[in-house]
Amino acid sequence: MEGGQTADFDCVVIGGGPGGYVAAIRLAQLKQKVVVVERDRLGGVCLNYGCIPSKALIHAAHVFEAAGHSEELGIRSGGVSLDAEKLQAWKGTVVAKLTGGVAQLLKGNGAEALIGDATVASPTLVEVTTKVGVKELSTRAVIVATGASAIDLPFARFDGATVISSKEALELKSIPKTMVVIGGGVIGLEIASCLAKFGTKITVIEMLEEVLPGVDVDCIRVVKKALRGHGVEFFTKAAARNVEKTGSGALVTFVTEEGETKVVEVDKVLVSVGLRPNVEGFGIEALGVKRAEKGGWVLTDDRQATNVPGIYAIGDCTGPPYLAHRASKQGIVAAEVIAGRPSAADFRAMPGAIFTDPEIATVGLTEEQAKAQGMEILVGKVPFGAVGKSIAINAPDGFVKLLFDKNTKAIVGAHLVGAGVSEIISELALALELGATADDIALTVHPHPTMPEGIMEAAEAALGRSIHFMGARR
Amino acid sequence: MAFEFKLPDIGEGVHEGEILKWLVSEGDVVKEDQPLVEIMTDKVNAAIPSPRAGKILKRFGKEGEVIRVGSVLMVIGEAGESAPAAGPSAVAAAPSHPAPERGTGMGAAAPAVAGGKAQATPAVRKMAREMAVNIDSVTGTGPGGRVTEADVKAAASGAKALPVRSAALPVPAATRAALPPASIAPGEREERIPLRGMRKRIADHMSEARHRAAHFTYVDEADMGEIVALRERAKKVGEAKGIKITFLPFIIKAVTHALKDHPMLNASLDEARQEIVMKRYYNIGVATNTDQGLVVPVIHDADRRSILELAREVEALAEKARTNKLTLPDIQGSTFTITSVGKLGGVISTPIVNYPEVAILGVNKIDKKAVVRDDKVAIRQMMNLSLSLDHRVVDGYVGAVFLADVIKYLEDPNHFLL
């Protein structure tokens, strides 16, 4: 902008993941000249190494298990086997279809895409190192959408073969016989759920009191029981101490809660202890962009603006919760703000889905959080065993738990565990955004027979009038 | 053991307060009675003292947020204690998780629902942003206090008259960035002041009064010659006792006398019960300017006090207001309000009633004017009185007769001195 010259772009988006590419499309829709700079593949972790490929494999694991374990339904199959390479090839087509779609959408909306490494020289100048040389892009604004990366441990560095992150775990060409999962968070348990069905014997080592920290404890109990049924062994309050590679795998040493030192020999070690925001190495440190003292992620206001005028940040590089849908929504906000619209990230509900089997889906406050805020709550909890559909599809485990403000009866949180609950949490996110009360949900007709009837019943249970569930309020 | 400190009951009728300023940070070690946080309720700032010595483990609520009495304000623990969230890290031998894993933080970081935020649908919230209305300050008329589309539109049309609101119009980034390179740094051409604390209280209170009461203003003039002479004499008496005598005590005296004859002006409207509340006590609010804005300290039972007592009380309250030392009883319970801009005074004014009161008297300046007396032009000390009323309760005729009586008392103080 110096000298009054027109900038090449209205915005340069750094990172082509679910935050960055969505921001770029929205910017283009708003007639802004925009380019997305991606150093690897459009679609980011989500489409290439995360959400999408993991869901493809989890789906395959579900089909594999159903095919082999449906004698109860009178279905006998003559021995089910898995061709892991073919599965990977199919997964590859899923990813290719979706990432190709992203490129099409960008192009169709008039947003440019550039593969290369970006460096933010100033809020109005981004240098991109591509295969063919360095390009200088002058711009009015920059959106930092650089995501986050998996963290390894000093004694268990990622080697891409034996000690792996979720990325490699989703690219396995053969199913390991045994695996240790260090870190029982969402990623660790989703992969454990998937591989256990394919026959891997899994040991989960979690240093905290419980796996899936921050998630409703009743939900966790249901998932752990199901995973144990698939042979998964859990060690909580346990500390991994050492990983020693052998010819074919690794010896993992850990100390249990009781102080006992154990050593297990496994084919693979999945390290899923957390994510680190990608905030260094592309110039924003030098520009004085403010970051969280603990955690290091980029700090923004509700317009996604950083403290440096012209620089915005969205998605995983702005810290937890690390969710693709959060990144996308923030991307839209940043795009609209840059286009001069009075947009703001003011969502009240940030739903989360965990694709274990059964699934967990949550939105809003947990009971502990509501109580910590001094809120008196009303709980409506109904097991899926009281819902016809879940019996009919042979998936009776789990429940719907809804939390309401005792005074206003407005919904404040929802915690579901059961078959396919990720598909039905959106109703409760909408309820939260609209400030629906227990009556609003209970009085809404839910079609029969469907899983969401459990939501209606739970709202009725909170009001003391569930039809299909006689259990007392917990 | 960690102790949850809840926002205590600060005063009668106070259900919530706005966090004005945190005086301590998480991790600070505090002494008993050390001020922790400044809370704004109604028009009083209260510094909330620590109930015990300890370490602040956790604070709840941001500056500007409204919290309810009884909700947890902070967690105070022993000096050596660490925040509960960091608890289990001591058990771990592996390095502590530098960041929660994908998705695991969703519970912990899920946004709270309540906490002073308006209840409104996402579409209404978006509309409010587009109309530059701070939705959290809009009174909702929907079920359960929900802010509706109509509420936002009403607030937007009202907001145009309020300079406070228009100052809060967002600056689109594009506008800033698109400025010609005249070397004006972005942000220098305007300043953004968050609408909070006393300014927000005043804004909310005035909007409510304007929104609910059916205002009309009636102006008449009084010949203040007798009062001017009387005050000159009283000043000397006051000086001997160290009391500064202004015109205000005389006006309060005249008003309380007139109110006794016209009780409909010493009333309020209870909208919830659809009843007019007639008050048999006379607490006069005196609108007072301070550095932070308008406050209305109250002279309780003004009808039972002498001119000297009123003068002393007016001075004491004004001093408290200026030094920010008003307590809740000092500003609660007025039944009628008087507003004067002192020496500036103006010619006429159109005061806004101190809702839910139904009448407010604006006192304008005393000035020598040429008036006709006995068919001759005479010079008299004239003063205009601007009386605003809530027409839902007080009809024009009633107001006019009341004001005529006030003028009668002012023009011949013997009426109330005797």
Short mmCIF file of C-alpha atoms in Angstrom, two decimals, chain A:
data_model
loop_
_atom_site.label_atom_id
_atom_site.label_comp_id
_atom_site.label_asym_id
_atom_site.label_seq_id
_atom_site.Cartn_x
_atom_site.Cartn_y
_atom_site.Cartn_z
CA MET A 1 0.00 0.00 0.00
CA GLU A 2 3.03 2.24 0.26
CA GLY A 3 2.99 5.15 -2.11
CA GLY A 4 -0.73 4.73 -2.63
CA GLN A 5 -0.25 1.84 -5.05
CA THR A 6 -2.94 -0.76 -5.17
CA ALA A 7 -2.06 -3.98 -3.40
CA ASP A 8 -1.98 -7.24 -5.36
CA PHE A 9 -4.51 -8.74 -2.99
CA ASP A 10 -7.12 -7.76 -0.45
CA CYS A 11 -6.09 -10.75 1.60
CA VAL A 12 -3.42 -13.46 1.69
CA VAL A 13 -4.57 -16.55 3.58
CA ILE A 14 -1.73 -18.66 4.96
CA GLY A 15 -2.86 -22.25 5.23
CA GLY A 16 -5.38 -24.11 3.08
CA GLY A 17 -7.11 -26.17 5.77
CA PRO A 18 -10.77 -26.01 6.78
CA GLY A 19 -10.15 -22.54 8.25
CA GLY A 20 -8.10 -21.07 5.43
CA TYR A 21 -9.91 -22.37 2.37
CA VAL A 22 -13.32 -21.45 3.83
CA ALA A 23 -12.07 -17.93 4.61
CA ALA A 24 -10.75 -17.62 1.05
CA ILE A 25 -14.06 -18.69 -0.51
CA ARG A 26 -16.00 -16.27 1.68
CA LEU A 27 -13.58 -13.46 0.80
CA ALA A 28 -14.00 -14.24 -2.89
CA GLN A 29 -17.78 -14.27 -2.50
CA LEU A 30 -17.47 -10.78 -1.03
CA LYS A 31 -15.54 -9.62 -4.12
CA GLN A 32 -12.19 -9.53 -2.37
CA LYS A 33 -9.06 -10.49 -4.25
CA VAL A 34 -7.63 -13.39 -2.31
CA VAL A 35 -4.90 -16.04 -2.51
CA VAL A 36 -4.45 -19.10 -0.30
CA VAL A 37 -0.87 -20.15 0.30
CA GLU A 38 -0.58 -23.81 1.27
CA ARG A 39 2.76 -25.49 1.94
CA ASP A 40 1.52 -29.07 1.57
CA ARG A 41 -1.94 -30.00 0.34
CA LEU A 42 -5.18 -28.06 0.09
CA GLY A 43 -7.63 -29.23 2.73
CA GLY A 44 -5.03 -29.28 5.48
CA VAL A 45 -4.84 -31.90 8.20
CA CYS A 46 -8.61 -32.27 8.26
CA LEU A 47 -9.08 -33.50 4.71
CA ASN A 48 -5.70 -35.15 4.17
CA TYR A 49 -4.57 -36.66 7.46
CA GLY A 50 -7.32 -36.13 10.03
CA CYS A 51 -11.08 -35.94 10.16
CA ILE A 52 -11.92 -37.30 6.73
CA PRO A 53 -9.48 -40.22 6.34
CA SER A 54 -10.08 -41.27 9.94
CA LYS A 55 -13.83 -41.32 9.39
CA ALA A 56 -13.36 -43.38 6.23
CA LEU A 57 -11.33 -45.97 8.16
CA ILE A 58 -13.68 -45.90 11.15
CA HIS A 59 -16.57 -46.55 8.80
CA ALA A 60 -14.68 -49.44 7.23
CA ALA A 61 -13.96 -50.88 10.69
CA HIS A 62 -17.66 -50.68 11.51
CA VAL A 63 -18.61 -52.50 8.32
CA PHE A 64 -15.86 -55.09 8.96
CA GLU A 65 -17.14 -55.78 12.43
CA ALA A 66 -20.80 -55.86 11.44
CA ALA A 67 -20.00 -58.27 8.61
CA GLY A 68 -18.28 -60.65 10.96
CA HIS A 69 -20.42 -60.32 14.05
CA SER A 70 -24.05 -60.45 13.00
CA GLU A 71 -24.86 -64.11 13.73
CA GLU A 72 -27.36 -62.87 16.30
CA LEU A 73 -29.30 -61.33 13.43
CA GLY A 74 -29.15 -64.59 11.52
CA ILE A 75 -26.45 -63.34 9.21
CA ARG A 76 -23.62 -65.80 8.75
CA SER A 77 -20.64 -64.81 6.75
CA GLY A 78 -18.00 -67.23 5.69
CA GLY A 79 -15.01 -65.58 7.30
CA VAL A 80 -14.42 -61.87 6.79
CA SER A 81 -10.94 -60.69 5.93
CA LEU A 82 -9.36 -57.31 5.40
CA ASP A 83 -7.21 -56.16 2.52
CA ALA A 84 -5.54 -53.19 4.22
CA GLU A 85 -3.88 -51.97 1.05
CA LYS A 86 -7.16 -51.89 -0.81
CA LEU A 87 -8.74 -50.06 2.12
CA GLN A 88 -5.98 -47.44 1.91
CA ALA A 89 -6.56 -47.09 -1.81
CA TRP A 90 -10.28 -46.50 -1.23
CA LYS A 91 -9.50 -43.99 1.54
CA GLY A 92 -7.19 -42.26 -0.93
CA THR A 93 -10.06 -41.82 -3.40
CA VAL A 94 -12.22 -40.31 -0.65
CA VAL A 95 -9.50 -37.80 0.22
CA ALA A 96 -8.75 -37.04 -3.42
CA LYS A 97 -12.40 -36.40 -4.17
CA LEU A 98 -12.75 -33.92 -1.33
CA THR A 99 -9.44 -32.10 -1.75
CA GLY A 100 -10.13 -31.88 -5.48
CA GLY A 101 -13.45 -30.35 -4.52
CA VAL A 102 -11.69 -27.69 -2.46
CA ALA A 103 -9.52 -26.70 -5.42
CA GLN A 104 -12.64 -26.52 -7.60
CA LEU A 105 -14.51 -24.38 -5.09
CA LEU A 106 -11.62 -21.95 -4.75
CA LYS A 107 -11.26 -21.65 -8.49
CA GLY A 108 -15.00 -21.44 -9.10
CA ASN A 109 -15.31 -18.58 -6.63
CA GLY A 110 -12.32 -16.75 -8.07
CA ALA A 111 -9.85 -17.35 -5.23
CA GLU A 112 -6.26 -18.15 -6.17
CA ALA A 113 -4.24 -20.97 -4.61
CA LEU A 114 -0.47 -21.13 -4.40
CA ILE A 115 1.68 -23.99 -3.12
CA GLY A 116 4.69 -22.74 -1.21
CA ASP A 117 6.10 -21.57 2.10
CA ALA A 118 4.84 -18.19 3.22
CA THR A 119 6.70 -15.60 5.29
CA VAL A 120 4.85 -12.57 6.57
CA ALA A 121 7.34 -9.73 6.03
CA SER A 122 4.86 -7.07 7.12
CA PRO A 123 1.09 -6.87 7.50
CA THR A 124 1.00 -5.79 3.86
CA LEU A 125 3.66 -8.02 2.35
CA VAL A 126 3.88 -11.81 2.20
CA GLU A 127 6.82 -13.63 0.59
CA VAL A 128 6.12 -17.07 -0.79
CA THR A 129 8.88 -19.53 -1.63
CA THR A 130 7.59 -21.80 -4.37
CA LYS A 131 9.29 -24.48 -6.43
CA VAL A 132 10.02 -21.89 -9.09
CA GLY A 133 11.25 -19.07 -6.87
CA VAL A 134 10.19 -16.40 -4.42
CA LYS A 135 7.00 -14.43 -5.01
CA GLU A 136 6.18 -11.20 -3.23
CA LEU A 137 2.51 -10.60 -2.60
CA SER A 138 1.38 -7.15 -1.46
CA THR A 139 -1.90 -7.25 0.39
CA ARG A 140 -4.31 -5.30 2.58
CA ALA A 141 -4.69 -8.07 5.14
CA VAL A 142 -3.30 -11.44 6.16
CA ILE A 143 -5.17 -14.37 7.67
CA VAL A 144 -2.95 -16.78 9.59
CA ALA A 145 -4.53 -20.23 9.37
CA THR A 146 -1.50 -22.42 9.90
CA GLY A 147 -3.07 -25.10 12.08
CA ALA A 148 -1.36 -27.25 14.67
CA SER A 149 0.96 -30.25 14.70
CA ALA A 150 1.16 -33.41 16.77
CA ILE A 151 3.63 -33.41 19.63
CA ASP A 152 5.98 -36.29 20.36
CA LEU A 153 7.89 -37.12 23.55
CA PRO A 154 11.62 -36.86 24.29
CA PHE A 155 11.87 -40.62 24.68
CA ALA A 156 9.45 -41.34 21.85
CA ARG A 157 10.26 -39.24 18.80
CA PHE A 158 8.13 -39.75 15.71
CA ASP A 159 10.01 -41.93 13.23
CA GLY A 160 7.20 -42.43 10.74
CA ALA A 161 7.36 -46.21 11.06
CA THR A 162 7.25 -47.54 14.62
CA VAL A 163 6.66 -44.45 16.75
CA ILE A 164 3.88 -42.72 14.85
CA SER A 165 1.38 -39.92 14.97
CA SER A 166 -2.24 -40.15 13.89
CA LYS A 167 -1.18 -39.23 10.35
CA GLU A 168 0.83 -42.46 9.89
CA ALA A 169 -1.72 -44.45 11.86
CA LEU A 170 -4.25 -43.60 9.16
CA GLU A 171 -1.87 -44.72 6.41
CA LEU A 172 -0.99 -48.18 7.71
CA LYS A 173 -0.72 -50.67 4.85
CA SER A 174 -1.12 -53.57 7.25
CA ILE A 175 -2.95 -53.89 10.53
CA PRO A 176 -0.55 -54.12 13.48
CA LYS A 177 -1.09 -57.02 15.89
CA THR A 178 -0.30 -54.89 18.92
CA MET A 179 -0.11 -51.19 19.63
CA VAL A 180 0.45 -48.87 22.59
CA VAL A 181 -1.41 -45.57 22.52
CA ILE A 182 0.32 -42.94 24.66
CA GLY A 183 -2.30 -40.30 25.46
CA GLY A 184 -5.96 -41.26 25.72
CA GLY A 185 -7.43 -38.14 24.15
CA VAL A 186 -9.86 -37.97 21.27
CA ILE A 187 -7.35 -38.94 18.55
CA GLY A 188 -5.87 -41.78 20.58
CA LEU A 189 -9.24 -43.34 21.38
CA GLU A 190 -10.68 -42.90 17.88
CA ILE A 191 -7.73 -44.76 16.36
CA ALA A 192 -7.84 -47.33 19.17
CA SER A 193 -11.56 -47.88 18.46
CA CYS A 194 -10.87 -48.36 14.76
CA LEU A 195 -7.81 -50.62 14.95
CA ALA A 196 -9.24 -52.73 17.79
CA LYS A 197 -12.07 -53.73 15.48
CA PHE A 198 -9.57 -54.76 12.84
CA GLY A 199 -7.97 -56.97 15.49
CA THR A 200 -5.15 -54.92 16.98
CA LYS A 201 -4.55 -55.54 20.68
CA ILE A 202 -4.33 -52.07 22.14
CA THR A 203 -2.95 -50.69 25.41
CA VAL A 204 -3.85 -47.08 26.25
CA ILE A 205 -1.56 -45.17 28.63
CA GLU A 206 -3.03 -41.95 29.98
CA MET A 207 -1.28 -39.83 32.58
CA LEU A 208 -4.41 -38.04 33.79
CA GLU A 209 -7.06 -39.47 36.06
CA GLU A 210 -9.30 -40.36 33.15
CA VAL A 211 -9.14 -40.61 29.38
CA LEU A 212 -10.91 -37.94 27.26
CA PRO A 213 -10.26 -35.08 29.71
CA GLY A 214 -13.05 -32.52 29.85
CA VAL A 215 -15.70 -34.93 28.55
CA ASP A 216 -18.75 -35.94 30.61
CA VAL A 217 -17.61 -38.83 32.83
CA ASP A 218 -20.77 -40.87 32.29
CA CYS A 219 -20.15 -40.76 28.53
CA ILE A 220 -16.55 -41.91 29.04
CA ARG A 221 -17.70 -44.87 31.12
CA VAL A 222 -19.88 -46.19 28.27
CA VAL A 223 -17.10 -45.86 25.68
CA LYS A 224 -14.46 -47.49 27.90
CA LYS A 225 -16.73 -50.44 28.53
CA ALA A 226 -17.26 -50.92 24.80
CA LEU A 227 -13.54 -50.57 24.04
CA ARG A 228 -12.66 -53.08 26.75
CA GLY A 229 -15.07 -55.43 25.00
CA HIS A 230 -12.78 -55.11 21.98
CA GLY A 231 -9.77 -56.01 24.08
CA VAL A 232 -8.48 -52.50 24.72
CA GLU A 233 -6.64 -52.21 28.03
CA PHE A 234 -6.55 -48.88 29.88
CA PHE A 235 -3.92 -47.57 32.27
CA THR A 236 -4.88 -44.19 33.70
CA LYS A 237 -2.73 -42.08 36.03
CA ALA A 238 0.07 -43.98 34.37
CA ALA A 239 3.30 -42.54 33.02
CA ALA A 240 5.06 -43.73 29.90
CA ARG A 241 8.77 -43.82 30.72
CA ASN A 242 10.60 -45.22 27.75
CA VAL A 243 10.21 -46.51 24.24
CA GLU A 244 12.98 -48.75 22.96
CA LYS A 245 12.84 -49.81 19.36
CA THR A 246 13.41 -53.46 18.53
CA GLY A 247 13.82 -55.09 15.14
CA SER A 248 10.09 -55.46 14.52
CA GLY A 249 8.52 -52.95 16.93
CA ALA A 250 9.20 -51.39 20.30
CA LEU A 251 9.39 -52.10 24.00
CA VAL A 252 7.29 -49.59 25.93
CA THR A 253 8.06 -49.07 29.60
CA PHE A 254 5.46 -47.36 31.79
CA VAL A 255 4.59 -46.97 35.48
CA THR A 256 1.04 -47.77 36.54
CA GLU A 257 -1.07 -45.87 39.03
CA GLU A 258 -0.01 -48.41 41.67
CA GLY A 259 3.66 -47.67 40.99
CA GLU A 260 4.33 -50.92 39.18
CA THR A 261 6.74 -50.73 36.27
CA LYS A 262 5.47 -52.60 33.22
CA VAL A 263 7.09 -53.36 29.87
CA VAL A 264 5.05 -54.34 26.81
CA GLU A 265 6.33 -55.29 23.39
CA VAL A 266 4.25 -53.93 20.51
CA ASP A 267 4.37 -53.48 16.76
CA LYS A 268 3.47 -49.78 16.83
CA VAL A 269 3.47 -46.90 19.30
CA LEU A 270 0.94 -44.16 18.66
CA VAL A 271 1.90 -40.93 20.45
CA SER A 272 -1.21 -38.78 20.79
CA VAL A 273 -0.39 -36.52 23.72
CA GLY A 274 -1.51 -33.28 22.19
CA LEU A 275 -1.12 -30.65 19.53
CA ARG A 276 1.11 -27.62 19.25
CA PRO A 277 -0.13 -24.58 17.33
CA ASN A 278 2.00 -23.81 14.24
CA VAL A 279 2.98 -20.24 15.01
CA GLU A 280 6.70 -20.06 14.46
CA GLY A 281 8.95 -19.86 11.42
CA PHE A 282 6.88 -17.68 9.13
CA GLY A 283 7.53 -14.21 10.42
CA ILE A 284 4.70 -13.29 12.74
CA GLU A 285 6.96 -13.35 15.84
CA ALA A 286 9.02 -10.48 14.40
CA LEU A 287 5.86 -8.42 13.79
CA GLY A 288 4.93 -8.60 17.46
CA VAL A 289 1.77 -10.66 17.09
CA LYS A 290 0.62 -11.41 20.62
CA ARG A 291 0.49 -15.03 21.72
CA ALA A 292 -0.74 -16.87 24.79
CA GLU A 293 1.90 -17.09 27.48
CA LYS A 294 0.95 -20.68 28.12
CA GLY A 295 0.39 -22.69 24.97
CA GLY A 296 1.80 -20.12 22.60
CA TRP A 297 -1.20 -19.82 20.30
CA VAL A 298 -2.08 -16.56 18.56
CA LEU A 299 -4.47 -14.33 20.50
CA THR A 300 -7.36 -12.64 18.69
CA ASP A 301 -10.45 -10.66 19.52
CA ASP A 302 -13.92 -11.83 18.53
CA ARG A 303 -13.37 -10.39 15.05
CA GLN A 304 -10.40 -12.76 14.72
CA ALA A 305 -8.07 -9.75 14.60
CA THR A 306 -4.68 -10.00 16.28
CA ASN A 307 -3.07 -7.05 18.04
CA VAL A 308 -1.26 -6.17 14.82
CA PRO A 309 -3.60 -4.24 12.49
CA GLY A 310 -4.18 -6.13 9.27
CA ILE A 311 -3.22 -9.54 10.65
CA TYR A 312 -5.99 -11.97 11.51
CA ALA A 313 -5.78 -15.53 12.82
CA ILE A 314 -8.22 -18.45 12.77
CA GLY A 315 -8.43 -22.13 13.63
CA ASP A 316 -5.97 -24.37 15.47
CA CYS A 317 -3.19 -21.76 15.52
CA THR A 318 -5.47 -19.75 17.84
CA GLY A 319 -5.52 -22.57 20.40
CA PRO A 320 -8.06 -25.10 21.62
CA PRO A 321 -10.62 -26.45 21.08
CA TYR A 322 -8.92 -27.87 17.99
CA LEU A 323 -11.95 -28.37 15.79
CA ALA A 324 -12.29 -28.06 12.02
CA HIS A 325 -15.78 -26.59 12.23
CA ARG A 326 -14.54 -23.93 14.64
CA ALA A 327 -11.78 -22.99 12.19
CA SER A 328 -14.29 -22.71 9.35
CA LYS A 329 -16.66 -20.47 11.29
CA GLN A 330 -13.77 -18.27 12.43
CA GLY A 331 -12.57 -18.12 8.83
CA ILE A 332 -15.94 -16.78 7.71
CA VAL A 333 -15.85 -14.16 10.47
CA ALA A 334 -12.34 -13.01 9.53
CA ALA A 335 -13.29 -12.86 5.85
CA GLU A 336 -16.37 -10.75 6.53
CA VAL A 337 -14.48 -8.39 8.82
CA ILE A 338 -11.78 -7.89 6.19
CA ALA A 339 -14.51 -7.18 3.63
CA GLY A 340 -15.81 -4.45 5.93
CA ARG A 341 -18.75 -6.28 7.44
CA PRO A 342 -19.60 -6.06 11.13
CA SER A 343 -19.03 -9.75 11.76
CA ALA A 344 -18.01 -11.39 15.02
CA ALA A 345 -17.42 -14.88 16.38
CA ASP A 346 -20.25 -14.87 18.88
CA PHE A 347 -21.35 -18.49 18.69
CA ARG A 348 -22.66 -19.78 21.98
CA ALA A 349 -22.50 -23.43 21.03
CA MET A 350 -19.36 -25.25 19.88
CA PRO A 351 -20.40 -28.86 19.42
CA GLY A 352 -17.83 -31.61 19.57
CA ALA A 353 -18.02 -35.16 18.26
CA ILE A 354 -15.80 -38.08 19.19
CA PHE A 355 -15.90 -40.96 16.73
CA THR A 356 -15.29 -43.84 19.06
CA ASP A 357 -17.80 -46.71 19.07
CA PRO A 358 -20.21 -45.78 20.47
CA GLU A 359 -19.77 -42.13 19.58
CA ILE A 360 -19.77 -39.24 22.01
CA ALA A 361 -21.24 -35.88 21.05
CA THR A 362 -21.41 -32.87 23.32
CA VAL A 363 -22.30 -29.21 23.25
CA GLY A 364 -22.37 -26.52 25.92
CA LEU A 365 -21.46 -26.89 29.56
CA THR A 366 -20.76 -30.03 31.51
CA GLU A 367 -22.38 -30.49 34.91
CA GLU A 368 -19.11 -29.54 36.61
CA GLN A 369 -18.75 -26.35 34.56
CA ALA A 370 -22.35 -25.31 35.20
CA LYS A 371 -21.91 -25.83 38.93
CA ALA A 372 -18.61 -23.93 38.90
CA GLN A 373 -20.53 -20.97 37.45
CA GLY A 374 -22.90 -21.11 40.39
CA MET A 375 -25.72 -22.31 38.17
CA GLU A 376 -28.43 -24.59 39.51
CA ILE A 377 -29.15 -27.21 36.91
CA LEU A 378 -31.88 -29.62 36.01
CA VAL A 379 -30.73 -32.92 34.48
CA GLY A 380 -32.75 -35.01 32.06
CA LYS A 381 -31.10 -38.32 31.30
CA VAL A 382 -32.60 -41.14 29.26
CA PRO A 383 -30.79 -44.33 28.17
CA PHE A 384 -30.99 -45.29 24.50
CA GLY A 385 -32.36 -48.59 25.79
CA ALA A 386 -35.66 -46.69 26.16
CA VAL A 387 -35.58 -45.63 22.50
CA GLY A 388 -37.13 -48.06 20.02
CA LYS A 389 -34.76 -47.31 17.15
CA SER A 390 -31.62 -48.10 19.10
CA ILE A 391 -33.02 -51.53 20.01
CA ALA A 392 -34.04 -52.13 16.41
CA ILE A 393 -30.55 -51.37 15.08
CA ASN A 394 -29.01 -53.50 17.81
CA ALA A 395 -27.15 -50.58 19.40
CA PRO A 396 -28.77 -50.17 22.81
CA ASP A 397 -25.75 -48.70 24.62
CA GLY A 398 -25.55 -45.08 25.63
CA PHE A 399 -27.80 -42.28 26.69
CA VAL A 400 -28.89 -38.66 26.19
CA LYS A 401 -28.14 -36.31 29.04
CA LEU A 402 -29.47 -32.76 28.81
CA LEU A 403 -28.69 -29.98 31.28
CA PHE A 404 -31.03 -27.06 31.85
CA ASP A 405 -30.80 -23.92 33.96
CA LYS A 406 -33.13 -24.68 36.85
CA ASN A 407 -34.53 -21.16 36.92
CA THR A 408 -35.07 -20.42 33.25
CA LYS A 409 -35.33 -24.02 32.01
CA ALA A 410 -33.08 -22.98 29.12
CA ILE A 411 -30.71 -25.65 27.82
CA VAL A 412 -27.10 -25.15 28.89
CA GLY A 413 -25.47 -28.41 27.83
CA ALA A 414 -25.99 -31.76 26.12
CA HIS A 415 -23.94 -34.93 26.44
CA LEU A 416 -24.76 -37.89 24.26
CA VAL A 417 -23.14 -41.27 23.89
CA GLY A 418 -24.47 -43.92 21.54
CA ALA A 419 -24.65 -45.08 17.96
CA GLY A 420 -24.41 -42.18 15.52
CA VAL A 421 -24.92 -39.43 18.10
CA SER A 422 -22.53 -37.17 16.17
CA GLU A 423 -25.32 -36.94 13.60
CA ILE A 424 -27.93 -35.73 16.08
CA ILE A 425 -25.99 -33.24 18.23
CA SER A 426 -26.70 -30.38 15.78
CA GLU A 427 -30.30 -30.21 17.00
CA LEU A 428 -28.95 -29.40 20.45
CA ALA A 429 -26.42 -26.88 19.13
CA LEU A 430 -29.35 -25.10 17.46
CA ALA A 431 -31.34 -25.36 20.69
CA LEU A 432 -28.48 -23.69 22.56
CA GLU A 433 -28.09 -20.92 20.00
CA LEU A 434 -31.82 -20.21 20.07
CA GLY A 435 -32.03 -20.43 23.86
CA ALA A 436 -34.56 -23.27 23.73
CA THR A 437 -36.09 -24.45 26.99
CA ALA A 438 -36.83 -28.00 28.13
CA ASP A 439 -40.44 -27.41 27.07
CA ASP A 440 -39.42 -26.23 23.61
CA ILE A 441 -37.51 -29.47 23.03
CA ALA A 442 -40.09 -31.73 24.69
CA LEU A 443 -42.97 -30.16 22.75
CA THR A 444 -41.21 -30.48 19.38
CA VAL A 445 -42.46 -33.56 17.55
CA HIS A 446 -39.61 -36.00 16.91
CA PRO A 447 -40.25 -38.65 14.26
CA HIS A 448 -40.59 -42.28 15.24
CA PRO A 449 -38.60 -44.44 15.23
CA THR A 450 -35.40 -42.40 15.38
CA MET A 451 -32.52 -41.91 17.78
CA PRO A 452 -33.37 -38.23 18.41
CA GLU A 453 -36.50 -39.38 20.22
CA GLY A 454 -34.05 -39.83 23.08
CA ILE A 455 -33.50 -36.06 23.05
CA MET A 456 -37.23 -35.40 23.35
CA GLU A 457 -37.52 -37.99 26.12
CA ALA A 458 -34.58 -36.49 28.02
CA ALA A 459 -36.19 -33.05 27.92
CA GLU A 460 -39.42 -34.63 29.18
CA ALA A 461 -37.44 -36.47 31.87
CA ALA A 462 -36.00 -33.16 33.06
CA LEU A 463 -39.57 -31.95 33.44
CA GLY A 464 -40.51 -35.17 35.25
CA ARG A 465 -42.75 -36.55 32.51
CA SER A 466 -40.81 -38.95 30.29
CA ILE A 467 -43.17 -41.42 28.61
CA HIS A 468 -40.79 -44.23 27.80
CA PHE A 469 -38.37 -44.05 30.67
CA MET A 470 -39.42 -44.70 34.23
CA GLY A 471 -36.04 -44.38 35.95
CA ALA A 472 -35.85 -41.67 38.56
CA ARG A 473 -33.84 -38.56 37.76
CA ARG A 474 -30.26 -39.32 38.64
#
